[in-house]
Coordinates of C-alpha atoms in Angstrom, one line a residue:
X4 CA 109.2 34.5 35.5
X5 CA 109.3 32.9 38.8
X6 CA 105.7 31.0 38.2
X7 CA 107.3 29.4 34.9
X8 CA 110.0 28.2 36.6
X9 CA 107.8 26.6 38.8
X10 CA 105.2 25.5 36.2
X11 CA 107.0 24.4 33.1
X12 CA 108.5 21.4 35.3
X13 CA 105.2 20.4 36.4
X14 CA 103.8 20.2 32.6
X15 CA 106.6 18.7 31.2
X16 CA 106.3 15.8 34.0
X17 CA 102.5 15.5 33.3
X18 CA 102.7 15.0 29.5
X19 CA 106.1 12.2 29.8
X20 CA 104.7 9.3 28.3
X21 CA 104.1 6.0 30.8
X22 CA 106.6 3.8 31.2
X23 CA 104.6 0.6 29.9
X24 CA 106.0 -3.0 30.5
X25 CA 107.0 -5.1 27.4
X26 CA 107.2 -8.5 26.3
X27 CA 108.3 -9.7 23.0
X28 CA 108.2 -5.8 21.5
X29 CA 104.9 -5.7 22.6
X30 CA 102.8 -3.7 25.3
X31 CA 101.3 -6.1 27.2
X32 CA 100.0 -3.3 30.0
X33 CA 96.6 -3.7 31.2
X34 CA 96.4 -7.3 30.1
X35 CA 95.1 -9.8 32.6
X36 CA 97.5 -13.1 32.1
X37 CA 97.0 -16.2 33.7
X38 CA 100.2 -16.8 35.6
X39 CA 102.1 -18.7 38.4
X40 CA 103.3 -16.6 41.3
X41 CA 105.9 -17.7 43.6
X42 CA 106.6 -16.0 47.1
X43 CA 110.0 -16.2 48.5
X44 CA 108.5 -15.6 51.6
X45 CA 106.5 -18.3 52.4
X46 CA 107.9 -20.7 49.9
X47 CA 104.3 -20.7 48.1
X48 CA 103.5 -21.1 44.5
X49 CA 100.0 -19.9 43.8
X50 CA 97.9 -20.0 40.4
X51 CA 96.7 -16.2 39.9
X52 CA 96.1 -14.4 37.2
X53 CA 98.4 -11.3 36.2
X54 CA 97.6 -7.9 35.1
X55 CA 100.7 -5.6 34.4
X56 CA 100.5 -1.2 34.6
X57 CA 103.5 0.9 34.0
X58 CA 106.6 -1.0 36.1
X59 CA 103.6 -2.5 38.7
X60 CA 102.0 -5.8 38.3
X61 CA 98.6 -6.7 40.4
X62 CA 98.3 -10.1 41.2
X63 CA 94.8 -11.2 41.8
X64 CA 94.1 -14.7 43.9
X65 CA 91.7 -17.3 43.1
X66 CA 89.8 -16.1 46.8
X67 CA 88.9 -12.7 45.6
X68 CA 92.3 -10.9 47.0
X69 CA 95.0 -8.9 45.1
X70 CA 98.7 -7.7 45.7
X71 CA 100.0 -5.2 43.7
X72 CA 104.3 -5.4 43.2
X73 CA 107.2 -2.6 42.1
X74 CA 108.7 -4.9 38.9
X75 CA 112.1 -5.0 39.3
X76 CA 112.6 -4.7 35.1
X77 CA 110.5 -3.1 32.7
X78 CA 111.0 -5.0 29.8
X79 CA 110.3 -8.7 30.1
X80 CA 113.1 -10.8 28.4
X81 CA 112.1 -14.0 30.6
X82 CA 108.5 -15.0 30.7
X83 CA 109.0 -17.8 33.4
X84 CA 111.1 -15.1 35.4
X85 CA 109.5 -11.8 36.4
X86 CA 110.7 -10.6 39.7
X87 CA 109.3 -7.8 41.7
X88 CA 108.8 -6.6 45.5
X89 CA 105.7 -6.5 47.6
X90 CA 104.3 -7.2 50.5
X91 CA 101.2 -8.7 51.4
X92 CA 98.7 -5.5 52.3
X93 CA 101.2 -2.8 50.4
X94 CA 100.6 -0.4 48.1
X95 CA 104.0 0.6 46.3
X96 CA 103.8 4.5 45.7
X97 CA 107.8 4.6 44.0
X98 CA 110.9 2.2 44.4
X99 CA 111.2 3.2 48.2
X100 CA 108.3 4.2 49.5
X101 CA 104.9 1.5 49.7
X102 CA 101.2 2.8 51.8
X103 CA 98.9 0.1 53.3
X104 CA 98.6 -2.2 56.4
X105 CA 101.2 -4.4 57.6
X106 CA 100.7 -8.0 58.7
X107 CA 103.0 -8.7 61.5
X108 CA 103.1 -10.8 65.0
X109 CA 105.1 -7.7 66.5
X110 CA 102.5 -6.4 68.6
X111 CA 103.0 -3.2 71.2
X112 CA 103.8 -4.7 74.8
X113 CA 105.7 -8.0 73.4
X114 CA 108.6 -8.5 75.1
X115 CA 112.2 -8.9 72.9
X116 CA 112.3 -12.7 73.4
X117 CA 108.7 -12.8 71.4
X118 CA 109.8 -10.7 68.4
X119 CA 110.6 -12.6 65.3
X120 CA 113.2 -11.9 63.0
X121 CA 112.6 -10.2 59.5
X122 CA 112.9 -12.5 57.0
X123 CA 115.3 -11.0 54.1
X124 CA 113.0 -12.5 51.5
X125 CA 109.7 -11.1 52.4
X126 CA 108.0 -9.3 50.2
X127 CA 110.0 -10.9 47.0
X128 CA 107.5 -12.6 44.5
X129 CA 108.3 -14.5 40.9
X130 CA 105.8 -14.8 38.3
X131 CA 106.1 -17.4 35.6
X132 CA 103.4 -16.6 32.5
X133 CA 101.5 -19.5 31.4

């Protein structure tokens, strides 16, 4: 009885349907868009194209690199306003937690006076559909 307790969660998790994102009542997962992302960051607006999985979207560059972004809604109500968190190098694994390298000036050794100050921005991105 104890093993079912402990397996019957695990089975009902693997067959909850995924949470796909929506626009206009449709599913538009999977789908690579041509887009306009802007990042808070660095004040840049770039011309990617978009391709949207579950509550992520992957952002692919013109120069062969990518960033993939937690969406902060599901369903898209706004096309010219889709905000979600990422940074540069980072792999979101859930709304908290992210894997990958970290691109940062804040190297072992530097002295206080050298470190910068996070910016509270960072890692915030827009993307406008075309």
């Amino acid at each position: 009885m104890k093993v079912l307790r402990l397996v019957l969660p695990v089975l009902l998790m693997l067959n909850t349907p995924a949470i796909a994102v929506e626009f206009k009542g449709q599913n538009i997962d999977g789908q690579k868009l041509p887009a306009r992302a802007y990042y808070y960051a660095t004040g840049g607006v770039y011309k990617v194209k978009v391709r949207f999985h579950n509550k992520r979207a992957t952002i692919y560059f013109d120069d062969g690199n990518q960033t993939t972004i937690q969406l902060n809604q599901q369903v898209i109500t706004d096309s010219n306003n889709i905000e979600g968190f990422g940074r540069l190098g980072q792999y979101p694994l859930n709304r908290i937690f992210s894997v990958g390298l970290v691109f940062d000036n804040n190297w072992l050794g530097s002295s206080d006076n050298q470190l910068q100050q996070s910016n509270p921005l960072d890692g915030l991105w827009k993307i406008s559909l075309e």
